[in-house]
PDB file of C-alpha atoms in Angstrom:
ATOM      1  CA  MET A   1     -17.764  81.922 221.038  1.00  0.00           C
ATOM      2  CA  PRO A   2     -15.584  84.917 222.001  1.00  0.00           C
ATOM      3  CA  LYS A   3     -18.714  86.805 223.043  1.00  0.00           C
ATOM      4  CA  LEU A   4     -19.786  83.920 225.242  1.00  0.00           C
ATOM      5  CA  LEU A   5     -16.353  83.899 226.855  1.00  0.00           C
ATOM      6  CA  ALA A   6     -16.489  87.668 227.341  1.00  0.00           C
ATOM      7  CA  THR A   7     -19.925  87.361 228.923  1.00  0.00           C
ATOM      8  CA  LEU A   8     -18.743  84.682 231.300  1.00  0.00           C
ATOM      9  CA  ILE A   9     -15.724  86.796 232.273  1.00  0.00           C
ATOM     10  CA  ALA A  10     -18.002  89.783 232.845  1.00  0.00           C
ATOM     11  CA  THR A  11     -20.191  87.613 235.079  1.00  0.00           C
ATOM     12  CA  LEU A  12     -17.140  86.532 237.041  1.00  0.00           C
ATOM     13  CA  ILE A  13     -16.029  90.139 237.493  1.00  0.00           C
ATOM     14  CA  THR A  14     -19.539  91.158 238.534  1.00  0.00           C
ATOM     15  CA  SER A  15     -19.654  88.323 241.022  1.00  0.00           C
ATOM     16  CA  ALA A  16     -16.260  89.342 242.384  1.00  0.00           C
ATOM     17  CA  ALA A  17     -17.479  92.911 242.769  1.00  0.00           C
ATOM     18  CA  PHE A  18     -20.495  91.678 244.702  1.00  0.00           C
ATOM     19  CA  ALA A  19     -18.241  89.505 246.840  1.00  0.00           C
ATOM     20  CA  GLN A  20     -16.052  92.498 247.743  1.00  0.00           C
ATOM     21  CA  ALA A  21     -19.001  94.690 248.678  1.00  0.00           C
ATOM     22  CA  PRO A  22     -19.595  95.165 252.385  1.00  0.00           C
ATOM     23  CA  ALA A  23     -21.632  92.374 253.873  1.00  0.00           C
ATOM     24  CA  PRO A  24     -25.322  93.183 254.264  1.00  0.00           C
ATOM     25  CA  THR A  25     -26.326  93.637 257.870  1.00  0.00           C
ATOM     26  CA  THR A  26     -29.922  92.425 257.881  1.00  0.00           C
ATOM     27  CA  PRO A  27     -31.361  89.054 256.901  1.00  0.00           C
ATOM     28  CA  ALA A  28     -33.571  90.817 254.342  1.00  0.00           C
ATOM     29  CA  ALA A  29     -30.507  92.400 252.771  1.00  0.00           C
ATOM     30  CA  VAL A  30     -28.724  89.038 252.615  1.00  0.00           C
ATOM     31  CA  LYS A  31     -31.772  87.486 250.977  1.00  0.00           C
ATOM     32  CA  ALA A  32     -32.099  90.370 248.507  1.00  0.00           C
ATOM     33  CA  GLU A  33     -28.410  90.142 247.634  1.00  0.00           C
ATOM     34  CA  ALA A  34     -28.659  86.418 246.925  1.00  0.00           C
ATOM     35  CA  LYS A  35     -31.790  86.927 244.866  1.00  0.00           C
ATOM     36  CA  ALA A  36     -30.083  89.713 242.913  1.00  0.00           C
ATOM     37  CA  GLU A  37     -27.014  87.593 242.183  1.00  0.00           C
ATOM     38  CA  LYS A  38     -29.207  84.745 241.008  1.00  0.00           C
ATOM     39  CA  ALA A  39     -31.277  87.033 238.744  1.00  0.00           C
ATOM     40  CA  ILE A  40     -28.173  88.628 237.239  1.00  0.00           C
ATOM     41  CA  ALA A  41     -26.551  85.264 236.585  1.00  0.00           C
ATOM     42  CA  ALA A  42     -29.723  84.020 234.880  1.00  0.00           C
ATOM     43  CA  ALA A  43     -29.949  87.176 232.765  1.00  0.00           C
ATOM     44  CA  VAL A  44     -26.308  86.942 231.688  1.00  0.00           C
ATOM     45  CA  LYS A  45     -26.736  83.263 230.850  1.00  0.00           C
ATOM     46  CA  SER A  46     -29.855  84.048 228.827  1.00  0.00           C
ATOM     47  CA  GLU A  47     -28.063  86.831 226.964  1.00  0.00           C
ATOM     48  CA  ALA A  48     -25.171  84.516 226.121  1.00  0.00           C
ATOM     49  CA  LYS A  49     -27.626  81.937 224.837  1.00  0.00           C
ATOM     50  CA  VAL A  50     -29.374  84.503 222.612  1.00  0.00           C
ATOM     51  CA  ASP A  51     -26.008  85.711 221.295  1.00  0.00           C
ATOM     52  CA  ALA A  52     -24.916  82.170 220.486  1.00  0.00           C
ATOM     53  CA  LYS A  53     -28.178  81.392 218.687  1.00  0.00           C
ATOM     54  CA  ALA A  54     -28.005  84.617 216.702  1.00  0.00           C
ATOM     55  CA  ASP A  55     -24.405  83.938 215.677  1.00  0.00           C
ATOM     56  CA  ALA A  56     -25.355  80.403 214.645  1.00  0.00           C
ATOM     57  CA  LYS A  57     -28.220  81.716 212.500  1.00  0.00           C
ATOM     58  CA  VAL A  58     -25.898  84.166 210.754  1.00  0.00           C
ATOM     59  CA  GLU A  59     -23.293  81.469 210.148  1.00  0.00           C
ATOM     60  CA  LYS A  60     -25.935  79.123 208.727  1.00  0.00           C
ATOM     61  CA  ALA A  61     -27.314  81.858 206.465  1.00  0.00           C
ATOM     62  CA  GLU A  62     -23.823  82.638 205.177  1.00  0.00           C
ATOM     63  CA  MET A  63     -23.177  78.950 204.447  1.00  0.00           C
ATOM     64  CA  ASN A  64     -26.504  78.631 202.617  1.00  0.00           C
ATOM     65  CA  ALA A  65     -25.764  81.751 200.594  1.00  0.00           C
ATOM     66  CA  ALA A  66     -22.356  80.438 199.607  1.00  0.00           C
ATOM     67  CA  GLU A  67     -23.910  77.140 198.579  1.00  0.00           C
ATOM     68  CA  ASP A  68     -26.634  78.876 196.536  1.00  0.00           C
ATOM     69  CA  LYS A  69     -24.048  81.074 194.800  1.00  0.00           C
ATOM     70  CA  SER A  70     -21.898  78.046 194.022  1.00  0.00           C
ATOM     71  CA  LYS A  71     -24.839  76.142 192.551  1.00  0.00           C
ATOM     72  CA  ALA A  72     -25.852  79.140 190.454  1.00  0.00           C
ATOM     73  CA  ALA A  73     -22.319  79.608 189.132  1.00  0.00           C
ATOM     74  CA  THR A  74     -22.068  75.914 188.277  1.00  0.00           C
ATOM     75  CA  LYS A  75     -25.404  75.976 186.489  1.00  0.00           C
ATOM     76  CA  SER A  76     -24.367  79.098 184.578  1.00  0.00           C
ATOM     77  CA  ALA A  77     -21.112  77.488 183.490  1.00  0.00           C
ATOM     78  CA  HIS A  78     -22.975  74.367 182.393  1.00  0.00           C
ATOM     79  CA  THR A  79     -25.450  76.423 180.352  1.00  0.00           C
ATOM     80  CA  LYS A  80     -22.602  78.353 178.712  1.00  0.00           C
ATOM     81  CA  ALA A  81     -20.787  75.108 177.884  1.00  0.00           C
ATOM     82  CA  LYS A  82     -23.919  73.697 176.244  1.00  0.00           C
ATOM     83  CA  ALA A  83     -24.320  76.875 174.207  1.00  0.00           C
ATOM     84  CA  LYS A  84     -20.686  76.730 173.045  1.00  0.00           C
ATOM     85  CA  ALA A  85     -21.078  73.060 172.125  1.00  0.00           C
ATOM     86  CA  ALA A  86     -24.179  73.861 170.096  1.00  0.00           C
ATOM     87  CA  LEU A  87     -22.289  76.677 168.399  1.00  0.00           C
ATOM     88  CA  ALA A  88     -19.436  74.341 167.510  1.00  0.00           C
ATOM     89  CA  LYS A  89     -21.869  71.855 165.945  1.00  0.00           C
ATOM     90  CA  ALA A  90     -23.687  74.508 163.924  1.00  0.00           C
ATOM     91  CA  ASP A  91     -23.439  74.482 160.160  1.00  0.00           C
ATOM     92  CA  PRO A  92     -21.253  77.205 158.653  1.00  0.00           C
ATOM     93  CA  GLU A  93     -24.374  78.693 157.034  1.00  0.00           C
ATOM     94  CA  ASP A  94     -26.132  79.006 160.394  1.00  0.00           C
ATOM     95  CA  LYS A  95     -23.035  80.223 162.286  1.00  0.00           C
ATOM     96  CA  ALA A  96     -24.293  83.804 162.743  1.00  0.00           C
ATOM     97  CA  LYS A  97     -27.653  82.650 164.069  1.00  0.00           C
ATOM     98  CA  ALA A  98     -26.009  80.053 166.353  1.00  0.00           C
ATOM     99  CA  THR A  99     -23.545  82.642 167.649  1.00  0.00           C
ATOM    100  CA  ALA A 100     -26.372  84.994 168.550  1.00  0.00           C
ATOM    101  CA  LYS A 101     -28.246  82.171 170.250  1.00  0.00           C
ATOM    102  CA  ALA A 102     -25.128  81.152 172.239  1.00  0.00           C
ATOM    103  CA  GLU A 103     -24.468  84.734 173.322  1.00  0.00           C
ATOM    104  CA  LYS A 104     -28.080  85.123 174.413  1.00  0.00           C
ATOM    105  CA  ALA A 105     -27.943  81.884 176.416  1.00  0.00           C
ATOM    106  CA  SER A 106     -24.665  82.985 178.013  1.00  0.00           C
ATOM    107  CA  ALA A 107     -26.050  86.404 178.947  1.00  0.00           C
ATOM    108  CA  ASN A 108     -29.196  84.860 180.429  1.00  0.00           C
ATOM    109  CA  ALA A 109     -27.144  82.359 182.425  1.00  0.00           C
ATOM    110  CA  ASP A 110     -24.958  85.149 183.827  1.00  0.00           C
ATOM    111  CA  ALA A 111     -27.999  87.247 184.699  1.00  0.00           C
ATOM    112  CA  LYS A 112     -29.685  84.363 186.480  1.00  0.00           C
ATOM    113  CA  SER A 113     -26.507  83.579 188.414  1.00  0.00           C
ATOM    114  CA  ASP A 114     -26.112  87.239 189.428  1.00  0.00           C
ATOM    115  CA  LYS A 115     -29.749  87.449 190.556  1.00  0.00           C
ATOM    116  CA  THR A 116     -29.292  84.363 192.706  1.00  0.00           C
ATOM    117  CA  ALA A 117     -26.159  85.830 194.287  1.00  0.00           C
ATOM    118  CA  ILE A 118     -27.904  89.127 195.033  1.00  0.00           C
ATOM    119  CA  LYS A 119     -30.888  87.372 196.612  1.00  0.00           C
ATOM    120  CA  ALA A 120     -28.594  85.163 198.708  1.00  0.00           C
ATOM    121  CA  ASP A 121     -26.650  88.198 199.949  1.00  0.00           C
ATOM    122  CA  ALA A 122     -29.906  89.978 200.771  1.00  0.00           C
ATOM    123  CA  LYS A 123     -31.041  86.994 202.853  1.00  0.00           C
ATOM    124  CA  VAL A 124     -27.755  87.033 204.764  1.00  0.00           C
ATOM    125  CA  GLU A 125     -28.095  90.755 205.472  1.00  0.00           C
ATOM    126  CA  THR A 126     -31.658  90.221 206.720  1.00  0.00           C
ATOM    127  CA  VAL A 127     -30.506  87.469 209.066  1.00  0.00           C
ATOM    128  CA  LYS A 128     -27.605  89.627 210.288  1.00  0.00           C
ATOM    129  CA  THR A 129     -29.963  92.517 211.005  1.00  0.00           C
ATOM    130  CA  THR A 130     -32.366  90.277 212.893  1.00  0.00           C
ATOM    131  CA  ALA A 131     -29.497  88.749 214.854  1.00  0.00           C
ATOM    132  CA  ALA A 132     -28.177  92.176 215.809  1.00  0.00           C
ATOM    133  CA  ALA A 133     -31.642  93.192 216.976  1.00  0.00           C
ATOM    134  CA  ASP A 134     -31.999  90.009 219.027  1.00  0.00           C
ATOM    135  CA  LYS A 135     -28.613  90.607 220.644  1.00  0.00           C
ATOM    136  CA  GLY A 136     -29.520  94.219 221.406  1.00  0.00           C
ATOM    137  CA  VAL A 137     -32.801  93.242 223.029  1.00  0.00           C
ATOM    138  CA  ALA A 138     -31.058  90.589 225.138  1.00  0.00           C
ATOM    139  CA  LYS A 139     -28.450  93.117 226.283  1.00  0.00           C
ATOM    140  CA  VAL A 140     -31.128  95.639 227.244  1.00  0.00           C
ATOM    141  CA  GLU A 141     -33.028  92.960 229.170  1.00  0.00           C
ATOM    142  CA  THR A 142     -29.859  91.970 231.016  1.00  0.00           C
ATOM    143  CA  ASN A 143     -29.129  95.571 231.922  1.00  0.00           C
ATOM    144  CA  ALA A 144     -32.706  95.990 233.142  1.00  0.00           C
ATOM    145  CA  VAL A 145     -32.376  92.928 235.387  1.00  0.00           C
ATOM    146  CA  LYS A 146     -29.071  94.256 236.747  1.00  0.00           C
ATOM    147  CA  ALA A 147     -30.596  97.657 237.507  1.00  0.00           C
ATOM    148  CA  GLU A 148     -33.655  96.096 239.108  1.00  0.00           C
ATOM    149  CA  ALA A 149     -31.500  93.811 241.239  1.00  0.00           C
ATOM    150  CA  LYS A 150     -29.339  96.720 242.346  1.00  0.00           C
ATOM    151  CA  ALA A 151     -32.437  98.707 243.292  1.00  0.00           C
ATOM    152  CA  ASP A 152     -33.854  95.750 245.225  1.00  0.00           C
ATOM    153  CA  VAL A 153     -30.614  95.346 247.186  1.00  0.00           C
ATOM    154  CA  LYS A 154     -30.566  99.064 248.016  1.00  0.00           C
ATOM    155  CA  ALA A 155     -34.197  98.969 249.089  1.00  0.00           C
ATOM    156  CA  SER A 156     -33.678  95.962 251.324  1.00  0.00           C
ATOM    157  CA  GLY A 157     -30.696  97.573 253.042  1.00  0.00           C
ATOM    158  CA  SER A 158     -32.767 100.556 254.155  1.00  0.00           C
ATOM    159  CA  LYS A 159     -35.382  98.407 255.911  1.00  0.00           C
TER     160      LYS A 159
END
């Protein structure tokens, strides 16, 4: 949201700068100026939209990762509790074997939980990277539209 606000403020400043520029003298220049302002506004709006979508994707990925980690931790705790309960019920003669089995179950549960957390974090990083790339492309496209519009205005003024 702050980026959207910053983009809108930048658009306002850009519009104010255009408004303070000397008035074009020819009808072609006036038309080119209006077309340029419209193209720049559309590009800025499009960039803001891409930024918002990218941020939403990252936020969603982070929420999903947190949920997956929570589920994995809960499942691990449940598995460990079952192993401890089985150990408590074990006969004194089978205590060593039951202890080994409980430790193995606990270690496997921890490993599975850790793997899930690592995979969830990797997904989030992938989404963040993609989002950053999308934002970068949108910014470059906006700058290209601005440069093209500026060139068109200059060209129309010399006619």
